[in-house]
Amino acid sequence: MNKRTLVVGALLLATLWSGWQAWNNRQQAPAAPAAAGADYILHDFEIIALDAQGKESLTLRAPQLARSSKDETLDISKPLFLLPDNAGKHWQLAAATGWVSADGEQMILRGGVKGDSPTDPAIVPTTFRSDTLTIYPRRNLAQTEDVVEMTQPGLSQRGVGMQLDTATRNLRLLSQVKTRYEPSAAR
């Protein structure tokens, strides 16, 4: 054997050994936490649910949804629910996380809940903020027992507990209501 053959053989063995080491030490991509026990996962999606008459009941947009294989509930990351009123305009309800019951009768939003009234020049724009919100889409009802801050141009209110009829746009604070009126802000 000549010197060149030994060098080429040694380099070949070194290449194979380093390739084998790289293959064995590669990092596996971690499974998404929501994937554990999930039937399926949706990423960056929009779902439009229809009622029995075929009209839009609600629209849901979110970066991730996971359906539990155990109880068929849905866990949602950063959900945005659009709930139509009687005029077909949408309430926008968003939060850090969301949960939907298996039958779709109940949805719970948690973490920095934001609610904004439909954009309509005929009504006064209304926003509310809370920590949690429970939504019953078939009953056009959203409610919470937490502290709620509601604002309209020139008016801010804070109270404990709230009920919102999304069809009629009727929002009411239930107790311990404090109101601040600023007429100059209404202009």
C-alpha positions as protocol buffer text, in pm:
chain_id: "A"
residue {
  index: 1
  type: MET
  ca { x: 0 y: 0 z: 0 }
}
residue {
  index: 2
  type: ASN
  ca { x: 120 y: 341 z: -78 }
}
residue {
  index: 3
  type: LYS
  ca { x: 99 y: 649 z: 137 }
}
residue {
  index: 4
  type: ARG
  ca { x: -180 y: 810 z: -69 }
}
residue {
  index: 5
  type: THR
  ca { x: -414 y: 509 z: -17 }
}
residue {
  index: 6
  type: LEU
  ca { x: -360 y: 519 z: 359 }
}
residue {
  index: 7
  type: VAL
  ca { x: -438 y: 894 z: 377 }
}
residue {
  index: 8
  type: VAL
  ca { x: -753 y: 857 z: 162 }
}
residue {
  index: 9
  type: GLY
  ca { x: -867 y: 559 z: 372 }
}
residue {
  index: 10
  type: ALA
  ca { x: -807 y: 750 z: 697 }
}
residue {
  index: 11
  type: LEU
  ca { x: -997 y: 1054 z: 565 }
}
residue {
  index: 12
  type: LEU
  ca { x: -1284 y: 831 z: 453 }
}
residue {
  index: 13
  type: LEU
  ca { x: -1303 y: 666 z: 794 }
}
residue {
  index: 14
  type: ALA
  ca { x: -1289 y: 1008 z: 968 }
}
residue {
  index: 15
  type: THR
  ca { x: -1568 y: 1139 z: 742 }
}
residue {
  index: 16
  type: LEU
  ca { x: -1788 y: 836 z: 810 }
}
residue {
  index: 17
  type: TRP
  ca { x: -1724 y: 857 z: 1184 }
}
residue {
  index: 18
  type: SER
  ca { x: -1803 y: 1233 z: 1204 }
}
residue {
  index: 19
  type: GLY
  ca { x: -2117 y: 1184 z: 991 }
}
residue {
  index: 20
  type: TRP
  ca { x: -2231 y: 904 z: 1223 }
}
residue {
  index: 21
  type: GLN
  ca { x: -2169 y: 1123 z: 1529 }
}
residue {
  index: 22
  type: ALA
  ca { x: -2359 y: 1416 z: 1374 }
}
residue {
  index: 23
  type: TRP
  ca { x: -2652 y: 1187 z: 1290 }
}
residue {
  index: 24
  type: ASN
  ca { x: -2669 y: 1045 z: 1643 }
}
residue {
  index: 25
  type: ASN
  ca { x: -2639 y: 1385 z: 1812 }
}
residue {
  index: 26
  type: ARG
  ca { x: -2892 y: 1575 z: 1601 }
}
residue {
  index: 27
  type: GLN
  ca { x: -3168 y: 1751 z: 1794 }
}
residue {
  index: 28
  type: GLN
  ca { x: -3519 y: 1621 z: 1751 }
}
residue {
  index: 29
  type: ALA
  ca { x: -3789 y: 1885 z: 1710 }
}
residue {
  index: 30
  type: PRO
  ca { x: -3995 y: 1891 z: 2031 }
}
residue {
  index: 31
  type: ALA
  ca { x: -4362 y: 1803 z: 1996 }
}
residue {
  index: 32
  type: ALA
  ca { x: -4599 y: 2094 z: 2040 }
}
residue {
  index: 33
  type: PRO
  ca { x: -4741 y: 2096 z: 2395 }
}
residue {
  index: 34
  type: ALA
  ca { x: -5099 y: 2112 z: 2267 }
}
residue {
  index: 35
  type: ALA
  ca { x: -5036 y: 1801 z: 2055 }
}
residue {
  index: 36
  type: ALA
  ca { x: -5037 y: 1571 z: 2358 }
}
residue {
  index: 37
  type: GLY
  ca { x: -5374 y: 1398 z: 2363 }
}
residue {
  index: 38
  type: ALA
  ca { x: -5508 y: 1596 z: 2067 }
}
residue {
  index: 39
  type: ASP
  ca { x: -5712 y: 1443 z: 1785 }
}
residue {
  index: 40
  type: TYR
  ca { x: -5603 y: 1723 z: 1556 }
}
residue {
  index: 41
  type: ILE
  ca { x: -5444 y: 2066 z: 1559 }
}
residue {
  index: 42
  type: LEU
  ca { x: -5525 y: 2359 z: 1332 }
}
residue {
  index: 43
  type: HIS
  ca { x: -5279 y: 2641 z: 1268 }
}
residue {
  index: 44
  type: ASP
  ca { x: -5365 y: 2990 z: 1137 }
}
residue {
  index: 45
  type: PHE
  ca { x: -5727 y: 2916 z: 1055 }
}
residue {
  index: 46
  type: GLU
  ca { x: -6074 y: 3068 z: 1025 }
}
residue {
  index: 47
  type: ILE
  ca { x: -6396 y: 2877 z: 1099 }
}
residue {
  index: 48
  type: ILE
  ca { x: -6743 y: 3010 z: 1018 }
}
residue {
  index: 49
  type: ALA
  ca { x: -7019 y: 2828 z: 1209 }
}
residue {
  index: 50
  type: LEU
  ca { x: -7377 y: 2839 z: 1080 }
}
residue {
  index: 51
  type: ASP
  ca { x: -7699 y: 2816 z: 1279 }
}
residue {
  index: 52
  type: ALA
  ca { x: -7995 y: 2588 z: 1200 }
}
residue {
  index: 53
  type: GLN
  ca { x: -8123 y: 2837 z: 938 }
}
residue {
  index: 54
  type: GLY
  ca { x: -7788 y: 2848 z: 759 }
}
residue {
  index: 55
  type: LYS
  ca { x: -7698 y: 3199 z: 881 }
}
residue {
  index: 56
  type: GLU
  ca { x: -7363 y: 3283 z: 1035 }
}
residue {
  index: 57
  type: SER
  ca { x: -7365 y: 3202 z: 1406 }
}
residue {
  index: 58
  type: LEU
  ca { x: -7003 y: 3295 z: 1473 }
}
residue {
  index: 59
  type: THR
  ca { x: -6662 y: 3320 z: 1312 }
}
residue {
  index: 60
  type: LEU
  ca { x: -6344 y: 3210 z: 1487 }
}
residue {
  index: 61
  type: ARG
  ca { x: -5989 y: 3308 z: 1387 }
}
residue {
  index: 62
  type: ALA
  ca { x: -5681 y: 3194 z: 1578 }
}
residue {
  index: 63
  type: PRO
  ca { x: -5320 y: 3086 z: 1536 }
}
residue {
  index: 64
  type: GLN
  ca { x: -5383 y: 2743 z: 1695 }
}
residue {
  index: 65
  type: LEU
  ca { x: -5668 y: 2513 z: 1795 }
}
residue {
  index: 66
  type: ALA
  ca { x: -5632 y: 2165 z: 1947 }
}
residue {
  index: 67
  type: ARG
  ca { x: -5922 y: 1919 z: 1989 }
}
residue {
  index: 68
  type: SER
  ca { x: -5893 y: 1697 z: 2297 }
}
residue {
  index: 69
  type: SER
  ca { x: -5930 y: 1327 z: 2221 }
}
residue {
  index: 70
  type: LYS
  ca { x: -6058 y: 1265 z: 2576 }
}
residue {
  index: 71
  type: ASP
  ca { x: -6360 y: 1495 z: 2599 }
}
residue {
  index: 72
  type: GLU
  ca { x: -6381 y: 1647 z: 2247 }
}
residue {
  index: 73
  type: THR
  ca { x: -6336 y: 2002 z: 2378 }
}
residue {
  index: 74
  type: LEU
  ca { x: -6131 y: 2264 z: 2195 }
}
residue {
  index: 75
  type: ASP
  ca { x: -5837 y: 2461 z: 2337 }
}
residue {
  index: 76
  type: ILE
  ca { x: -5758 y: 2775 z: 2140 }
}
residue {
  index: 77
  type: SER
  ca { x: -5458 y: 3004 z: 2146 }
}
residue {
  index: 78
  type: LYS
  ca { x: -5529 y: 3379 z: 2100 }
}
residue {
  index: 79
  type: PRO
  ca { x: -5886 y: 3338 z: 1973 }
}
residue {
  index: 80
  type: LEU
  ca { x: -6080 y: 3613 z: 1798 }
}
residue {
  index: 81
  type: PHE
  ca { x: -6454 y: 3545 z: 1792 }
}
residue {
  index: 82
  type: LEU
  ca { x: -6677 y: 3749 z: 1563 }
}
residue {
  index: 83
  type: LEU
  ca { x: -7041 y: 3730 z: 1675 }
}
residue {
  index: 84
  type: PRO
  ca { x: -7303 y: 3888 z: 1446 }
}
residue {
  index: 85
  type: ASP
  ca { x: -7583 y: 4105 z: 1578 }
}
residue {
  index: 86
  type: ASN
  ca { x: -7934 y: 4134 z: 1428 }
}
residue {
  index: 87
  type: ALA
  ca { x: -7803 y: 4372 z: 1160 }
}
residue {
  index: 88
  type: GLY
  ca { x: -7523 y: 4134 z: 1054 }
}
residue {
  index: 89
  type: LYS
  ca { x: -7249 y: 4350 z: 1210 }
}
residue {
  index: 90
  type: HIS
  ca { x: -6992 y: 4175 z: 1432 }
}
residue {
  index: 91
  type: TRP
  ca { x: -6892 y: 4201 z: 1796 }
}
residue {
  index: 92
  type: GLN
  ca { x: -6519 y: 4124 z: 1822 }
}
residue {
  index: 93
  type: LEU
  ca { x: -6421 y: 3921 z: 2128 }
}
residue {
  index: 94
  type: ALA
  ca { x: -6054 y: 3831 z: 2180 }
}
residue {
  index: 95
  type: ALA
  ca { x: -5841 y: 3682 z: 2459 }
}
residue {
  index: 96
  type: ALA
  ca { x: -5513 y: 3504 z: 2533 }
}
residue {
  index: 97
  type: THR
  ca { x: -5679 y: 3161 z: 2545 }
}
residue {
  index: 98
  type: GLY
  ca { x: -6015 y: 3007 z: 2470 }
}
residue {
  index: 99
  type: TRP
  ca { x: -6201 y: 2686 z: 2543 }
}
residue {
  index: 100
  type: VAL
  ca { x: -6508 y: 2547 z: 2363 }
}
residue {
  index: 101
  type: SER
  ca { x: -6732 y: 2273 z: 2502 }
}
residue {
  index: 102
  type: ALA
  ca { x: -6779 y: 1953 z: 2299 }
}
residue {
  index: 103
  type: ASP
  ca { x: -7134 y: 2049 z: 2198 }
}
residue {
  index: 104
  type: GLY
  ca { x: -7037 y: 2409 z: 2112 }
}
residue {
  index: 105
  type: GLU
  ca { x: -7291 y: 2548 z: 2360 }
}
residue {
  index: 106
  type: GLN
  ca { x: -7032 y: 2725 z: 2575 }
}
residue {
  index: 107
  type: MET
  ca { x: -6707 y: 2911 z: 2508 }
}
residue {
  index: 108
  type: ILE
  ca { x: -6479 y: 3053 z: 2775 }
}
residue {
  index: 109
  type: LEU
  ca { x: -6225 y: 3326 z: 2704 }
}
residue {
  index: 110
  type: ARG
  ca { x: -5944 y: 3385 z: 2956 }
}
residue {
  index: 111
  type: GLY
  ca { x: -5665 y: 3636 z: 2991 }
}
residue {
  index: 112
  type: GLY
  ca { x: -5701 y: 3994 z: 2877 }
}
residue {
  index: 113
  type: VAL
  ca { x: -6048 y: 3961 z: 2728 }
}
residue {
  index: 114
  type: LYS
  ca { x: -6124 y: 4243 z: 2485 }
}
residue {
  index: 115
  type: GLY
  ca { x: -6469 y: 4311 z: 2346 }
}
residue {
  index: 116
  type: ASP
  ca { x: -6549 y: 4570 z: 2079 }
}
residue {
  index: 117
  type: SER
  ca { x: -6895 y: 4658 z: 1950 }
}
residue {
  index: 118
  type: PRO
  ca { x: -6979 y: 4637 z: 1581 }
}
residue {
  index: 119
  type: THR
  ca { x: -6853 y: 4919 z: 1363 }
}
residue {
  index: 120
  type: ASP
  ca { x: -7168 y: 5103 z: 1270 }
}
residue {
  index: 121
  type: PRO
  ca { x: -7210 y: 5481 z: 1238 }
}
residue {
  index: 122
  type: ALA
  ca { x: -7564 y: 5446 z: 1378 }
}
residue {
  index: 123
  type: ILE
  ca { x: -7444 y: 5328 z: 1721 }
}
residue {
  index: 124
  type: VAL
  ca { x: -7206 y: 5456 z: 1986 }
}
residue {
  index: 125
  type: PRO
  ca { x: -6881 y: 5255 z: 1976 }
}
residue {
  index: 126
  type: THR
  ca { x: -6841 y: 5049 z: 2292 }
}
residue {
  index: 127
  type: THR
  ca { x: -6548 y: 4851 z: 2425 }
}
residue {
  index: 128
  type: PHE
  ca { x: -6509 y: 4639 z: 2734 }
}
residue {
  index: 129
  type: ARG
  ca { x: -6220 y: 4465 z: 2906 }
}
residue {
  index: 130
  type: SER
  ca { x: -6224 y: 4178 z: 3158 }
}
residue {
  index: 131
  type: ASP
  ca { x: -6021 y: 3877 z: 3274 }
}
residue {
  index: 132
  type: THR
  ca { x: -6273 y: 3612 z: 3166 }
}
residue {
  index: 133
  type: LEU
  ca { x: -6585 y: 3590 z: 2952 }
}
residue {
  index: 134
  type: THR
  ca { x: -6828 y: 3302 z: 2902 }
}
residue {
  index: 135
  type: ILE
  ca { x: -7015 y: 3301 z: 2570 }
}
residue {
  index: 136
  type: TYR
  ca { x: -7333 y: 3113 z: 2484 }
}
residue {
  index: 137
  type: PRO
  ca { x: -7355 y: 3166 z: 2106 }
}
residue {
  index: 138
  type: ARG
  ca { x: -7696 y: 3003 z: 2049 }
}
residue {
  index: 139
  type: ARG
  ca { x: -7848 y: 3229 z: 2316 }
}
residue {
  index: 140
  type: ASN
  ca { x: -7661 y: 3543 z: 2191 }
}
residue {
  index: 141
  type: LEU
  ca { x: -7528 y: 3585 z: 2545 }
}
residue {
  index: 142
  type: ALA
  ca { x: -7185 y: 3672 z: 2684 }
}
residue {
  index: 143
  type: GLN
  ca { x: -7130 y: 3719 z: 3055 }
}
residue {
  index: 144
  type: THR
  ca { x: -6872 y: 3742 z: 3331 }
}
residue {
  index: 145
  type: GLU
  ca { x: -6864 y: 3778 z: 3707 }
}
residue {
  index: 146
  type: ASP
  ca { x: -6526 y: 3953 z: 3699 }
}
residue {
  index: 147
  type: VAL
  ca { x: -6444 y: 4323 z: 3707 }
}
residue {
  index: 148
  type: VAL
  ca { x: -6532 y: 4487 z: 3375 }
}
residue {
  index: 149
  type: GLU
  ca { x: -6418 y: 4819 z: 3234 }
}
residue {
  index: 150
  type: MET
  ca { x: -6649 y: 4955 z: 2967 }
}
residue {
  index: 151
  type: THR
  ca { x: -6583 y: 5268 z: 2760 }
}
residue {
  index: 152
  type: GLN
  ca { x: -6774 y: 5480 z: 2511 }
}
residue {
  index: 153
  type: PRO
  ca { x: -6675 y: 5821 z: 2379 }
}
residue {
  index: 154
  type: GLY
  ca { x: -6691 y: 6055 z: 2681 }
}
residue {
  index: 155
  type: LEU
  ca { x: -6794 y: 5778 z: 2923 }
}
residue {
  index: 156
  type: SER
  ca { x: -6608 y: 5513 z: 3117 }
}
residue {
  index: 157
  type: GLN
  ca { x: -6763 y: 5266 z: 3358 }
}
residue {
  index: 158
  type: ARG
  ca { x: -6623 y: 5003 z: 3588 }
}
residue {
  index: 159
  type: GLY
  ca { x: -6831 y: 4735 z: 3756 }
}
residue {
  index: 160
  type: VAL
  ca { x: -6843 y: 4377 z: 3873 }
}
residue {
  index: 161
  type: GLY
  ca { x: -7023 y: 4136 z: 3646 }
}
residue {
  index: 162
  type: MET
  ca { x: -7159 y: 4198 z: 3299 }
}
residue {
  index: 163
  type: GLN
  ca { x: -7416 y: 4059 z: 3057 }
}
residue {
  index: 164
  type: LEU
  ca { x: -7410 y: 4125 z: 2685 }
}
residue {
  index: 165
  type: ASP
  ca { x: -7685 y: 4038 z: 2438 }
}
residue {
  index: 166
  type: THR
  ca { x: -7487 y: 4024 z: 2115 }
}
residue {
  index: 167
  type: ALA
  ca { x: -7800 y: 4026 z: 1898 }
}
residue {
  index: 168
  type: THR
  ca { x: -7953 y: 4345 z: 2041 }
}
residue {
  index: 169
  type: ARG
  ca { x: -7621 y: 4510 z: 2142 }
}
residue {
  index: 170
  type: ASN
  ca { x: -7747 y: 4546 z: 2500 }
}
residue {
  index: 171
  type: LEU
  ca { x: -7455 y: 4554 z: 2744 }
}
residue {
  index: 172
  type: ARG
  ca { x: -7510 y: 4603 z: 3116 }
}
residue {
  index: 173
  type: LEU
  ca { x: -7284 y: 4603 z: 3418 }
}
residue {
  index: 174
  type: LEU
  ca { x: -7438 y: 4416 z: 3713 }
}
residue {
  index: 175
  type: SER
  ca { x: -7301 y: 4563 z: 4038 }
}
residue {
  index: 176
  type: GLN
  ca { x: -7063 y: 4809 z: 4203 }
}
residue {
  index: 177
  type: VAL
  ca { x: -7080 y: 5034 z: 3897 }
}
residue {
  index: 178
  type: LYS
  ca { x: -6870 y: 5350 z: 3896 }
}
residue {
  index: 179
  type: THR
  ca { x: -6914 y: 5597 z: 3611 }
}
residue {
  index: 180
  type: ARG
  ca { x: -6692 y: 5876 z: 3486 }
}
residue {
  index: 181
  type: TYR
  ca { x: -6834 y: 6120 z: 3234 }
}
residue {
  index: 182
  type: GLU
  ca { x: -6600 y: 6339 z: 3029 }
}
residue {
  index: 183
  type: PRO
  ca { x: -6809 y: 6548 z: 2788 }
}
residue {
  index: 184
  type: SER
  ca { x: -6503 y: 6689 z: 2605 }
}
residue {
  index: 185
  type: ALA
  ca { x: -6389 y: 6332 z: 2517 }
}
residue {
  index: 186
  type: ALA
  ca { x: -6721 y: 6263 z: 2345 }
}
residue {
  index: 187
  type: ARG
  ca { x: -6649 y: 6510 z: 2064 }
}
